[in-house]
Amino acid sequence: MNETSPPAGLHAAPSIGFVSLGCPKALTDSELILTQLRAEGYETRKTFAGADLVIVNTCGFIDDAVKESLDTIGEALAENGRVIVTGCLGAKAGQGGGNLIREVHPKVLAVTGPHATQEVLDAVHQHVPKPHDPFIDLVPEARGVAGIKLTPRHYAYLKISEGCNHRCTFCIIPSMRGDLVSRPIGDVLNEARALFESGVKELLVISQDTSAYGVDVKYRTGFWDGQPVKTRLVDLCEKLALLAEPYGAWVRLHYVYPYPHVDDVLPLMAEGRILPYLDVPFQHAHPDVLKRMKRPASGERNLERLARWREICPQLVVRSTFIAGFPGETEAEFEALLDFMQQARIDRAGCFAYSAVEGAAANELPGLLPLAEREQRRARFMAVAEQVSAAKLLERVGATMQVLVDSAPALGRKGGAGRSYADAPEIDGTVHLLPPEKASKTLKVGEFTKARVVATQGHDLVAQPI
Ligand code: SF4
């Protein structure tokens, strides 16, 4: 045996090609599967060719995502031939009443729904037996602790629950992911601690409905570090803030609905213990449209709620998404949405023109608007949203902000890019960093730098590192 050949009895590890499509929630499912595969001794790769088998994690949210998922499965079948499919699309029925994926691609080896790590692993074991390696077999169960992450090393998504108890009429997620199941608070906090220990500087808390955390278990008291902790948003935030503090790391909340108890989290933001940033998917502002959408918190007085939040925490940044041209939306209802946008001064807003999603209850609602009208309303909404956002960005010129560096070629000598507390990765703006004035100052990916904002550039800021 020469020094590079494997010892007797050990063979090259079987390799699994992996493609992850869809939202951050799907990404965390992928991370769990990859972590477990690696813990069991499989090699993982991003390519299809040469792999022993391919796993495709799909998205089924909108029609474009369905097409992309089905095309990717087709490519994997053509290039590799041995394919296991998981994810939201795996739970969707086809026109013949059977499983959609099996109807379109009958040659796939197995299909599971989302959040099904064990089922996926069982299917892998059946087709590519688990490698036996006495060293690898000693690796403890990797789930629940910080395993493989598909995000850059300095930020990570932390999924706190799966599924959703609401039944918004435009959404089919509950039919794919089921009702709300909150993860035990001890597991969530252990994962957060492991992530900070491994160098994560920004933790993005995600779920379908973050404010509902613990509702399904009646806010049960769990245990963490030998202490009782309630399975409840404010308690979770309090503990995450404690964990983040020694690392100077950020904690950012996504998918928070404007329920009254969210007010309790705002003091933590005002004190700078978690980021003063809330991603609140309002979707609309007119109460009748919200009722037709069956939105959670549709009866809340959202303008008053926002005013209250900003009173507690003036630096709060709010991101939101909206739908223009929902079935039956009158011009007056749409104008109420524009008024809301102007008064609410949402910092970052995205808007979709309503489009029917196969299987959604809203498809049965009367009053579908012509596509051109829906698109026009979206454009009118975005014109207002961009004005608000640009005005709010301008207010930052001259301010000094903490920026988390995302890219900095040549140690930032020619500048770089990062984000402030007001920018979540992938969905918000960027802070373009100018080359530092002092020769001794460097920028490093995953580290914080202070920077003085000197200008705005579309949705972004330009800043001078100091
Ligand atoms: S809150 Fe509504 S939109 Fe969000 S996942 Fe649940 S049903 Fe879908």
CSV table of C-alpha atoms and ligand atoms in Angstrom, one decimal:
chain,number,residue,atom,x,y,z
A,1,MET,CA,0.0,0.0,0.0
A,2,ASN,CA,1.4,3.4,-0.8
A,3,GLU,CA,0.7,6.4,1.4
A,4,THR,CA,-2.1,7.7,-0.8
A,5,SER,CA,-4.2,4.6,-1.3
A,6,PRO,CA,-7.0,3.9,1.2
A,7,PRO,CA,-6.3,1.4,3.9
A,8,ALA,CA,-7.6,-2.2,3.3
A,9,GLY,CA,-11.3,-2.4,3.8
A,10,LEU,CA,-11.9,1.3,3.1
A,11,HIS,CA,-13.2,2.3,-0.3
A,12,ALA,CA,-13.8,5.7,-1.9
A,13,ALA,CA,-16.9,7.2,-0.3
A,14,PRO,CA,-20.1,7.0,-2.4
A,15,SER,CA,-21.0,10.5,-3.7
A,16,ILE,CA,-24.3,12.2,-3.7
A,17,GLY,CA,-25.0,15.1,-6.1
A,18,PHE,CA,-27.3,17.7,-4.4
A,19,VAL,CA,-29.3,20.7,-5.8
A,20,SER,CA,-31.2,23.0,-3.5
A,21,LEU,CA,-34.0,25.2,-4.9
A,22,GLY,CA,-36.4,27.5,-3.2
A,23,CYS,CA,-36.6,29.7,-0.1
A,24,PRO,CA,-34.4,29.9,3.0
A,25,LYS,CA,-36.8,27.3,4.7
A,26,ALA,CA,-36.0,24.8,1.9
A,27,LEU,CA,-32.3,25.7,2.3
A,28,THR,CA,-32.4,24.7,5.9
A,29,ASP,CA,-34.0,21.4,5.0
A,30,SER,CA,-31.1,20.9,2.5
A,31,GLU,CA,-28.6,21.7,5.2
A,32,LEU,CA,-30.0,19.0,7.5
A,33,ILE,CA,-29.9,16.4,4.8
A,34,LEU,CA,-26.4,17.3,3.7
A,35,THR,CA,-25.2,17.3,7.3
A,36,GLN,CA,-26.6,13.8,7.9
A,37,LEU,CA,-25.2,12.5,4.7
A,38,ARG,CA,-21.7,13.8,5.5
A,39,ALA,CA,-22.0,12.4,9.1
A,40,GLU,CA,-22.7,9.0,7.6
A,41,GLY,CA,-19.7,9.1,5.3
A,42,TYR,CA,-21.2,10.1,2.0
A,43,GLU,CA,-19.4,12.6,-0.1
A,44,THR,CA,-21.6,15.4,-1.4
A,45,ARG,CA,-21.1,17.5,-4.5
A,46,LYS,CA,-23.0,20.1,-6.6
A,47,THR,CA,-22.7,18.3,-9.9
A,48,PHE,CA,-24.8,15.4,-11.3
A,49,ALA,CA,-22.2,13.7,-13.5
A,50,GLY,CA,-20.2,11.0,-11.8
A,51,ALA,CA,-22.4,11.0,-8.6
A,52,ASP,CA,-23.8,7.7,-7.4
A,53,LEU,CA,-27.2,9.4,-7.0
A,54,VAL,CA,-28.7,12.9,-7.1
A,55,ILE,CA,-31.1,14.6,-4.7
A,56,VAL,CA,-33.1,17.5,-5.9
A,57,ASN,CA,-34.8,19.7,-3.2
A,58,THR,CA,-37.7,21.4,-4.9
A,59,CYS,CA,-39.9,24.4,-4.5
A,60,GLY,CA,-43.6,24.4,-5.4
A,61,PHE,CA,-44.6,27.9,-4.4
A,62,ILE,CA,-45.3,29.7,-7.7
A,63,ASP,CA,-45.6,28.4,-11.2
A,64,ASP,CA,-42.2,29.5,-12.2
A,65,ALA,CA,-40.6,27.7,-9.3
A,66,VAL,CA,-42.6,24.5,-10.2
A,67,LYS,CA,-41.2,24.7,-13.7
A,68,GLU,CA,-37.6,25.3,-12.6
A,69,SER,CA,-37.9,22.3,-10.2
A,70,LEU,CA,-39.4,20.0,-12.9
A,71,ASP,CA,-36.7,21.0,-15.4
A,72,THR,CA,-33.9,20.4,-12.8
A,73,ILE,CA,-35.3,16.9,-12.1
A,74,GLY,CA,-35.3,16.3,-15.9
A,75,GLU,CA,-31.7,17.4,-16.2
A,76,ALA,CA,-30.6,15.2,-13.3
A,77,LEU,CA,-32.4,12.2,-14.8
A,78,ALA,CA,-30.8,12.9,-18.2
A,79,GLU,CA,-27.3,13.4,-16.8
A,80,ASN,CA,-27.3,10.9,-14.0
A,81,GLY,CA,-30.4,8.8,-14.1
A,82,ARG,CA,-30.7,8.0,-10.4
A,83,VAL,CA,-32.7,10.8,-8.7
A,84,ILE,CA,-34.4,11.3,-5.4
A,85,VAL,CA,-36.8,14.2,-5.1
A,86,THR,CA,-37.7,16.0,-1.9
A,87,GLY,CA,-39.2,19.4,-0.9
A,88,CYS,CA,-42.5,21.3,-1.3
A,89,LEU,CA,-43.2,20.1,-4.9
A,90,GLY,CA,-42.9,16.5,-3.7
A,91,ALA,CA,-46.1,17.0,-1.7
A,92,LYS,CA,-48.1,18.3,-4.6
A,93,ALA,CA,-50.7,16.3,-6.5
A,94,GLY,CA,-50.7,16.2,-10.3
A,95,GLN,CA,-53.6,16.6,-12.7
A,96,GLY,CA,-54.3,12.9,-12.7
A,97,GLY,CA,-54.7,12.9,-8.9
A,98,GLY,CA,-51.4,11.1,-8.2
A,99,ASN,CA,-48.1,12.6,-7.2
A,100,LEU,CA,-47.2,15.5,-9.6
A,101,ILE,CA,-43.5,14.6,-9.8
A,102,ARG,CA,-44.2,10.9,-10.5
A,103,GLU,CA,-46.7,11.9,-13.2
A,104,VAL,CA,-44.1,14.1,-15.0
A,105,HIS,CA,-41.0,12.1,-14.2
A,106,PRO,CA,-42.0,8.4,-13.5
A,107,LYS,CA,-38.3,7.3,-13.4
A,108,VAL,CA,-37.4,9.1,-10.2
A,109,LEU,CA,-36.3,6.6,-7.5
A,110,ALA,CA,-38.2,8.2,-4.6
A,111,VAL,CA,-40.3,11.3,-3.8
A,112,THR,CA,-40.8,12.9,-0.4
A,113,GLY,CA,-42.4,16.1,0.8
A,114,PRO,CA,-40.6,19.0,2.6
A,115,HIS,CA,-38.8,18.6,6.0
A,116,ALA,CA,-38.4,14.9,5.5
A,117,THR,CA,-34.7,14.3,6.4
A,118,GLN,CA,-35.2,10.7,7.6
A,119,GLU,CA,-37.3,9.7,4.6
A,120,VAL,CA,-34.7,11.1,2.2
A,121,LEU,CA,-31.9,9.3,4.1
A,122,ASP,CA,-33.9,6.0,4.1
A,123,ALA,CA,-34.3,6.3,0.3
A,124,VAL,CA,-30.6,7.0,-0.1
A,125,HIS,CA,-29.6,4.0,2.0
A,126,GLN,CA,-31.9,1.8,-0.1
A,127,HIS,CA,-30.2,2.8,-3.4
A,128,VAL,CA,-26.6,3.6,-2.3
A,129,PRO,CA,-25.8,1.7,0.9
A,130,LYS,CA,-24.4,3.6,3.8
A,131,PRO,CA,-20.6,3.4,3.8
A,132,HIS,CA,-19.2,1.6,6.7
A,133,ASP,CA,-16.4,3.5,8.3
A,134,PRO,CA,-15.6,2.8,12.0
A,135,PHE,CA,-14.3,6.4,12.4
A,136,ILE,CA,-17.3,8.0,10.7
A,137,ASP,CA,-19.7,5.8,12.5
A,138,LEU,CA,-18.5,7.3,15.8
A,139,VAL,CA,-19.6,10.8,14.6
A,140,PRO,CA,-22.6,11.7,16.8
A,141,GLU,CA,-26.0,12.5,15.4
A,142,ALA,CA,-25.4,15.8,13.6
A,143,ARG,CA,-29.0,17.1,13.4
A,144,GLY,CA,-30.0,19.9,15.7
A,145,VAL,CA,-26.5,21.2,16.1
A,146,ALA,CA,-24.8,23.4,13.6
A,147,GLY,CA,-24.2,21.1,10.7
A,148,ILE,CA,-23.4,21.9,7.0
A,149,LYS,CA,-24.5,25.4,6.0
A,150,LEU,CA,-25.1,26.4,2.4
A,151,THR,CA,-24.8,30.1,3.2
A,152,PRO,CA,-21.5,31.9,3.4
A,153,ARG,CA,-19.7,31.2,6.7
A,154,HIS,CA,-20.6,34.4,8.4
A,155,TYR,CA,-24.4,34.2,8.3
A,156,ALA,CA,-26.8,31.4,8.8
A,157,TYR,CA,-30.6,30.7,8.8
A,158,LEU,CA,-32.0,29.3,12.0
A,159,LYS,CA,-35.4,27.7,11.4
A,160,ILE,CA,-37.5,27.7,14.6
A,161,SER,CA,-40.6,26.0,13.4
A,162,GLU,CA,-42.1,24.1,10.5
A,163,GLY,CA,-45.5,24.5,8.9
A,164,CYS,CA,-48.2,27.1,9.5
A,165,ASN,CA,-51.7,27.2,11.2
A,166,HIS,CA,-53.0,29.9,8.8
A,167,ARG,CA,-54.9,29.3,5.6
A,168,CYS,CA,-54.2,32.4,3.5
A,169,THR,CA,-56.2,32.0,0.4
A,170,PHE,CA,-53.4,32.7,-2.0
A,171,CYS,CA,-50.9,30.2,-0.4
A,172,ILE,CA,-50.5,26.5,-0.6
A,173,ILE,CA,-47.7,26.1,1.9
A,174,PRO,CA,-49.8,24.6,4.7
A,175,SER,CA,-51.0,21.9,2.3
A,176,MET,CA,-47.3,21.1,1.6
A,177,ARG,CA,-45.7,21.7,4.9
A,178,GLY,CA,-48.6,21.0,7.3
A,179,ASP,CA,-49.6,22.8,10.5
A,180,LEU,CA,-47.2,24.6,12.8
A,181,VAL,CA,-44.7,22.5,14.6
A,182,SER,CA,-42.3,24.5,16.8
A,183,ARG,CA,-38.9,23.0,17.4
A,184,PRO,CA,-38.0,22.5,21.1
A,185,ILE,CA,-36.5,25.7,22.4
A,186,GLY,CA,-33.5,23.8,23.8
A,187,ASP,CA,-32.6,22.4,20.4
A,188,VAL,CA,-33.0,25.9,18.7
A,189,LEU,CA,-30.7,27.5,21.3
A,190,ASN,CA,-28.2,24.7,21.1
A,191,GLU,CA,-28.0,25.2,17.3
A,192,ALA,CA,-27.7,29.0,17.7
A,193,ARG,CA,-24.8,28.5,20.1
A,194,ALA,CA,-23.1,26.1,17.8
A,195,LEU,CA,-23.5,28.5,14.9
A,196,PHE,CA,-22.0,31.5,16.9
A,197,GLU,CA,-19.1,29.2,18.0
A,198,SER,CA,-18.4,28.3,14.4
A,199,GLY,CA,-18.0,31.9,13.3
A,200,VAL,CA,-21.6,33.0,12.3
A,201,LYS,CA,-21.9,36.8,12.8
A,202,GLU,CA,-25.5,37.1,11.7
A,203,LEU,CA,-28.3,34.7,12.6
A,204,LEU,CA,-31.4,35.0,10.5
A,205,VAL,CA,-34.4,33.6,12.4
A,206,ILE,CA,-36.9,32.0,10.0
A,207,SER,CA,-40.2,30.0,9.9
A,208,GLN,CA,-43.5,30.5,8.1
A,209,ASP,CA,-44.8,32.5,11.1
A,210,THR,CA,-42.1,33.5,13.6
A,211,SER,CA,-44.5,35.3,15.9
A,212,ALA,CA,-46.5,32.1,16.4
A,213,TYR,CA,-43.5,30.2,17.8
A,214,GLY,CA,-44.7,28.0,20.6
A,215,VAL,CA,-48.5,28.3,19.9
A,216,ASP,CA,-48.8,24.6,19.0
A,217,VAL,CA,-47.2,23.5,22.3
A,218,LYS,CA,-49.1,26.2,24.4
A,219,TYR,CA,-45.8,28.0,25.0
A,220,ARG,CA,-44.5,24.9,26.9
A,221,THR,CA,-41.6,25.4,29.3
A,222,GLY,CA,-38.6,23.7,27.9
A,223,PHE,CA,-35.1,23.4,29.3
A,224,TRP,CA,-31.8,24.8,28.1
A,225,ASP,CA,-28.5,24.9,30.0
A,226,GLY,CA,-30.4,23.4,33.0
A,227,GLN,CA,-32.8,26.4,33.1
A,228,PRO,CA,-36.5,26.5,32.3
A,229,VAL,CA,-37.2,28.6,29.2
A,230,LYS,CA,-40.7,29.1,27.6
A,231,THR,CA,-41.2,28.2,24.0
A,232,ARG,CA,-42.2,31.7,23.1
A,233,LEU,CA,-40.9,34.4,20.8
A,234,VAL,CA,-39.9,37.0,23.4
A,235,ASP,CA,-38.1,34.4,25.5
A,236,LEU,CA,-36.3,33.0,22.5
A,237,CYS,CA,-35.2,36.5,21.5
A,238,GLU,CA,-33.9,37.2,25.0
A,239,LYS,CA,-31.8,34.0,25.0
A,240,LEU,CA,-30.5,34.6,21.4
A,241,ALA,CA,-29.4,38.1,22.4
A,242,LEU,CA,-27.5,36.6,25.3
A,243,LEU,CA,-25.8,34.0,23.1
A,244,ALA,CA,-24.9,36.6,20.4
A,245,GLU,CA,-23.5,39.2,22.8
A,246,PRO,CA,-20.0,37.7,23.4
A,247,TYR,CA,-19.5,37.4,19.6
A,248,GLY,CA,-20.8,40.8,18.9
A,249,ALA,CA,-23.1,39.0,16.4
A,250,TRP,CA,-26.4,40.1,14.9
A,251,VAL,CA,-29.8,38.4,15.3
A,252,ARG,CA,-32.4,39.3,12.7
A,253,LEU,CA,-36.1,38.3,12.7
A,254,HIS,CA,-38.0,37.3,9.5
A,255,TYR,CA,-41.7,36.6,8.9
A,256,VAL,CA,-43.1,38.3,11.9
A,257,TYR,CA,-46.8,39.1,11.9
A,258,PRO,CA,-48.1,42.2,13.6
A,259,TYR,CA,-49.6,40.6,16.7
A,260,PRO,CA,-49.8,42.6,19.9
A,261,HIS,CA,-47.2,40.4,21.7
A,262,VAL,CA,-44.5,41.4,19.2
A,263,ASP,CA,-44.5,44.7,21.1
A,264,ASP,CA,-42.6,42.8,23.8
A,265,VAL,CA,-39.6,42.2,21.5
A,266,LEU,CA,-39.2,45.8,20.6
A,267,PRO,CA,-37.4,46.8,23.8
A,268,LEU,CA,-34.7,44.2,23.0
A,269,MET,CA,-34.2,46.0,19.7
A,270,ALA,CA,-34.2,49.5,21.3
A,271,GLU,CA,-31.4,48.3,23.6
A,272,GLY,CA,-29.4,47.0,20.5
A,273,ARG,CA,-29.5,43.4,21.8
A,274,ILE,CA,-31.2,42.1,18.6
A,275,LEU,CA,-31.3,44.0,15.3
A,276,PRO,CA,-33.9,46.7,15.1
A,277,TYR,CA,-35.2,45.1,11.9
A,278,LEU,CA,-38.6,43.4,11.3
A,279,ASP,CA,-39.6,41.5,8.2
A,280,VAL,CA,-43.4,41.7,8.4
A,281,PRO,CA,-45.3,40.4,5.4
A,282,PHE,CA,-48.3,42.7,5.4
A,283,GLN,CA,-49.5,41.7,1.9
A,284,HIS,CA,-52.2,44.4,1.9
A,285,ALA,CA,-53.7,47.2,4.0
A,286,HIS,CA,-57.4,47.3,3.2
A,287,PRO,CA,-59.3,45.2,5.8
A,288,ASP,CA,-61.7,43.7,3.2
A,289,VAL,CA,-58.9,42.5,1.0
A,290,LEU,CA,-57.0,41.1,4.1
A,291,LYS,CA,-60.2,39.2,5.0
A,292,ARG,CA,-60.5,37.8,1.5
A,293,MET,CA,-56.8,36.8,1.8
A,294,LYS,CA,-57.6,35.3,5.3
A,295,ARG,CA,-54.5,37.0,6.6
A,296,PRO,CA,-53.3,36.5,10.1
A,297,ALA,CA,-53.7,39.7,12.2
A,298,SER,CA,-56.1,41.1,9.5
A,299,GLY,CA,-58.0,42.9,12.2
A,300,GLU,CA,-55.0,44.6,13.7
A,301,ARG,CA,-54.6,48.3,13.3
A,302,ASN,CA,-51.3,48.1,11.6
A,303,LEU,CA,-50.5,51.8,11.3
A,304,GLU,CA,-51.0,52.2,15.0
A,305,ARG,CA,-48.9,49.1,15.7
A,306,LEU,CA,-46.1,50.5,13.5
A,307,ALA,CA,-46.3,53.8,15.3
A,308,ARG,CA,-46.1,52.1,18.6
A,309,TRP,CA,-43.1,50.0,17.5
A,310,ARG,CA,-41.2,53.1,16.3
A,311,GLU,CA,-42.1,54.9,19.5
A,312,ILE,CA,-40.3,52.1,21.5
A,313,CYS,CA,-37.5,51.8,18.9
A,314,PRO,CA,-37.0,54.8,16.6
A,315,GLN,CA,-34.3,53.2,14.6
A,316,LEU,CA,-36.5,50.3,13.6
A,317,VAL,CA,-36.3,49.2,9.9
A,318,VAL,CA,-39.4,47.5,8.5
A,319,ARG,CA,-39.3,45.3,5.4
A,320,SER,CA,-42.5,43.9,3.9
A,321,THR,CA,-44.1,42.3,0.9
A,322,PHE,CA,-47.4,43.1,-0.8
A,323,ILE,CA,-49.7,41.7,-3.4
A,324,ALA,CA,-51.3,44.1,-5.9
A,325,GLY,CA,-54.5,43.2,-7.9
A,326,PHE,CA,-55.8,40.5,-5.6
A,327,PRO,CA,-59.2,39.1,-6.9
A,328,GLY,CA,-61.9,41.6,-6.4
A,329,GLU,CA,-59.5,44.4,-5.4
A,330,THR,CA,-61.3,47.7,-6.2
A,331,GLU,CA,-59.6,50.9,-7.2
A,332,ALA,CA,-60.5,52.3,-3.8
A,333,GLU,CA,-59.1,49.3,-2.0
A,334,PHE,CA,-55.9,49.6,-4.0
A,335,GLU,CA,-55.6,53.3,-3.2
A,336,ALA,CA,-56.0,52.5,0.4
A,337,LEU,CA,-52.9,50.3,0.0
A,338,LEU,CA,-51.0,53.2,-1.6
A,339,ASP,CA,-52.1,55.5,1.3
A,340,PHE,CA,-50.9,52.9,3.8
A,341,MET,CA,-47.5,52.7,2.1
A,342,GLN,CA,-47.1,56.4,2.2
A,343,GLN,CA,-48.1,56.7,5.9
A,344,ALA,CA,-46.4,53.5,7.1
A,345,ARG,CA,-43.1,54.5,5.5
A,346,ILE,CA,-42.0,50.9,5.0
A,347,ASP,CA,-38.3,51.0,4.5
A,348,ARG,CA,-38.1,48.1,2.1
A,349,ALA,CA,-41.1,46.8,0.2
A,350,GLY,CA,-41.5,44.2,-2.5
A,351,CYS,CA,-44.7,43.7,-4.5
A,352,PHE,CA,-46.1,40.9,-6.6
A,353,ALA,CA,-48.8,41.3,-9.1
A,354,TYR,CA,-51.4,38.7,-8.0
A,355,SER,CA,-50.9,35.4,-9.9
A,356,ALA,CA,-52.9,32.2,-9.3
A,357,VAL,CA,-51.1,29.4,-7.7
A,358,GLU,CA,-52.4,26.0,-8.6
A,359,GLY,CA,-54.5,24.5,-5.7
A,360,ALA,CA,-54.9,27.8,-3.8
A,361,ALA,CA,-58.3,28.8,-2.5
A,362,ALA,CA,-58.1,32.3,-4.0
A,363,ASN,CA,-58.5,30.8,-7.4
A,364,GLU,CA,-62.2,30.3,-6.6
A,365,LEU,CA,-62.7,34.0,-5.6
A,366,PRO,CA,-64.7,36.2,-8.0
A,367,GLY,CA,-63.3,39.3,-9.6
A,368,LEU,CA,-60.0,38.2,-11.2
A,369,LEU,CA,-58.5,41.3,-12.6
A,370,PRO,CA,-56.9,41.3,-16.1
A,371,LEU,CA,-53.2,40.6,-16.0
A,372,ALA,CA,-52.4,44.1,-17.4
A,373,GLU,CA,-54.3,45.8,-14.6
A,374,ARG,CA,-52.6,43.7,-12.0
A,375,GLU,CA,-49.2,44.6,-13.4
A,376,GLN,CA,-50.1,48.2,-13.7
A,377,ARG,CA,-51.1,48.3,-10.0
A,378,ARG,CA,-47.9,46.6,-9.1
A,379,ALA,CA,-45.9,49.2,-11.0
A,380,ARG,CA,-48.0,52.0,-9.3
A,381,PHE,CA,-47.3,50.5,-5.9
A,382,MET,CA,-43.6,50.2,-6.6
A,383,ALA,CA,-43.3,53.8,-7.7
A,384,VAL,CA,-44.6,54.9,-4.3
A,385,ALA,CA,-42.6,52.3,-2.4
A,386,GLU,CA,-39.4,53.4,-4.1
A,387,GLN,CA,-40.0,57.0,-3.3
A,388,VAL,CA,-40.5,56.2,0.4
A,389,SER,CA,-37.5,53.9,0.4
A,390,ALA,CA,-35.2,56.5,-1.4
A,391,ALA,CA,-36.2,59.2,1.0
A,392,LYS,CA,-35.5,56.9,4.0
A,393,LEU,CA,-32.1,56.0,2.5
A,394,LEU,CA,-31.2,59.7,2.0
A,395,GLU,CA,-31.8,60.2,5.8
A,396,ARG,CA,-28.8,57.9,6.4
A,397,VAL,CA,-26.3,60.0,4.5
A,398,GLY,CA,-23.7,61.4,7.0
A,399,ALA,CA,-24.5,58.6,9.5
A,400,THR,CA,-21.9,56.2,10.8
A,401,MET,CA,-23.0,52.6,10.6
A,402,GLN,CA,-21.7,49.2,11.5
A,403,VAL,CA,-21.3,47.1,8.3
A,404,LEU,CA,-20.9,43.4,8.1
A,405,VAL,CA,-18.5,42.8,5.2
A,406,ASP,CA,-19.7,40.3,2.5
A,407,SER,CA,-17.0,40.8,0.0
A,408,ALA,CA,-13.6,42.4,0.1
A,409,PRO,CA,-11.1,41.4,-2.6
A,410,ALA,CA,-7.5,42.1,-1.8
A,411,LEU,CA,-8.4,42.8,1.9
A,412,GLY,CA,-10.6,45.6,0.7
A,413,ARG,CA,-7.8,47.8,-0.7
A,414,LYS,CA,-10.1,48.5,-3.6
A,415,GLY,CA,-13.2,48.6,-1.5
A,416,GLY,CA,-15.8,46.0,-1.0
A,417,ALA,CA,-19.5,45.3,-0.1
A,418,GLY,CA,-21.4,44.7,3.0
A,419,ARG,CA,-24.7,45.2,4.8
A,420,SER,CA,-25.9,47.4,7.7
A,421,TYR,CA,-28.6,46.3,10.2
A,422,ALA,CA,-31.1,47.6,7.7
A,423,ASP,CA,-30.2,45.1,5.0
A,424,ALA,CA,-30.9,41.3,5.2
A,425,PRO,CA,-28.8,39.2,2.8
A,426,GLU,CA,-30.2,38.5,-0.7
A,427,ILE,CA,-33.5,40.6,-0.3
A,428,ASP,CA,-32.4,44.1,0.7
A,429,GLY,CA,-29.8,46.5,-0.4
A,430,THR,CA,-26.0,46.6,-0.1
A,431,VAL,CA,-23.5,49.0,1.4
A,432,HIS,CA,-20.8,49.7,-1.2
A,433,LEU,CA,-17.6,50.2,0.7
A,434,LEU,CA,-15.1,52.7,-0.7
A,435,PRO,CA,-11.3,51.8,-0.4
A,436,PRO,CA,-10.3,52.7,3.1
A,437,GLU,CA,-8.5,56.0,3.4
A,438,LYS,CA,-5.9,54.7,5.9
A,439,ALA,CA,-3.4,52.3,4.3
A,440,SER,CA,-3.4,50.3,7.6
A,441,LYS,CA,-7.2,49.7,7.4
A,442,THR,CA,-8.3,46.4,5.9
A,443,LEU,CA,-11.6,44.8,5.2
A,444,LYS,CA,-12.3,41.1,5.8
A,445,VAL,CA,-15.3,39.0,4.8
A,446,GLY,CA,-17.3,38.1,7.9
A,447,GLU,CA,-16.0,41.0,10.0
A,448,PHE,CA,-17.6,44.2,11.0
A,449,THR,CA,-16.4,47.6,10.0
A,450,LYS,CA,-17.6,51.1,10.9
A,451,ALA,CA,-18.4,53.2,7.8
A,452,ARG,CA,-19.7,56.7,7.2
A,453,VAL,CA,-22.5,56.9,4.6
A,454,VAL,CA,-21.5,59.3,1.9
A,455,ALA,CA,-24.2,58.8,-0.8
A,456,THR,CA,-27.1,56.6,-1.9
A,457,GLN,CA,-27.2,54.6,-5.1
A,458,GLY,CA,-30.6,53.2,-6.0
A,459,HIS,CA,-31.5,50.8,-3.2
A,460,ASP,CA,-28.0,50.8,-1.9
A,461,LEU,CA,-25.7,53.1,0.2
A,462,VAL,CA,-22.1,54.1,-0.5
A,463,ALA,CA,-20.0,54.4,2.6
A,464,GLN,CA,-16.4,55.2,3.6
A,465,PRO,CA,-14.8,52.7,6.0
A,466,ILE,CA,-13.4,54.5,9.1
B,1,SF4,S1,-49.1,32.7,7.0
B,1,SF4,FE1,-50.3,32.5,5.2
B,1,SF4,S2,-48.8,33.0,3.5
B,1,SF4,FE2,-47.6,32.5,5.3
B,1,SF4,S3,-47.3,30.3,5.1
B,1,SF4,FE3,-49.1,30.5,6.4
B,1,SF4,S4,-50.8,30.3,5.0
B,1,SF4,FE4,-49.0,30.8,3.7
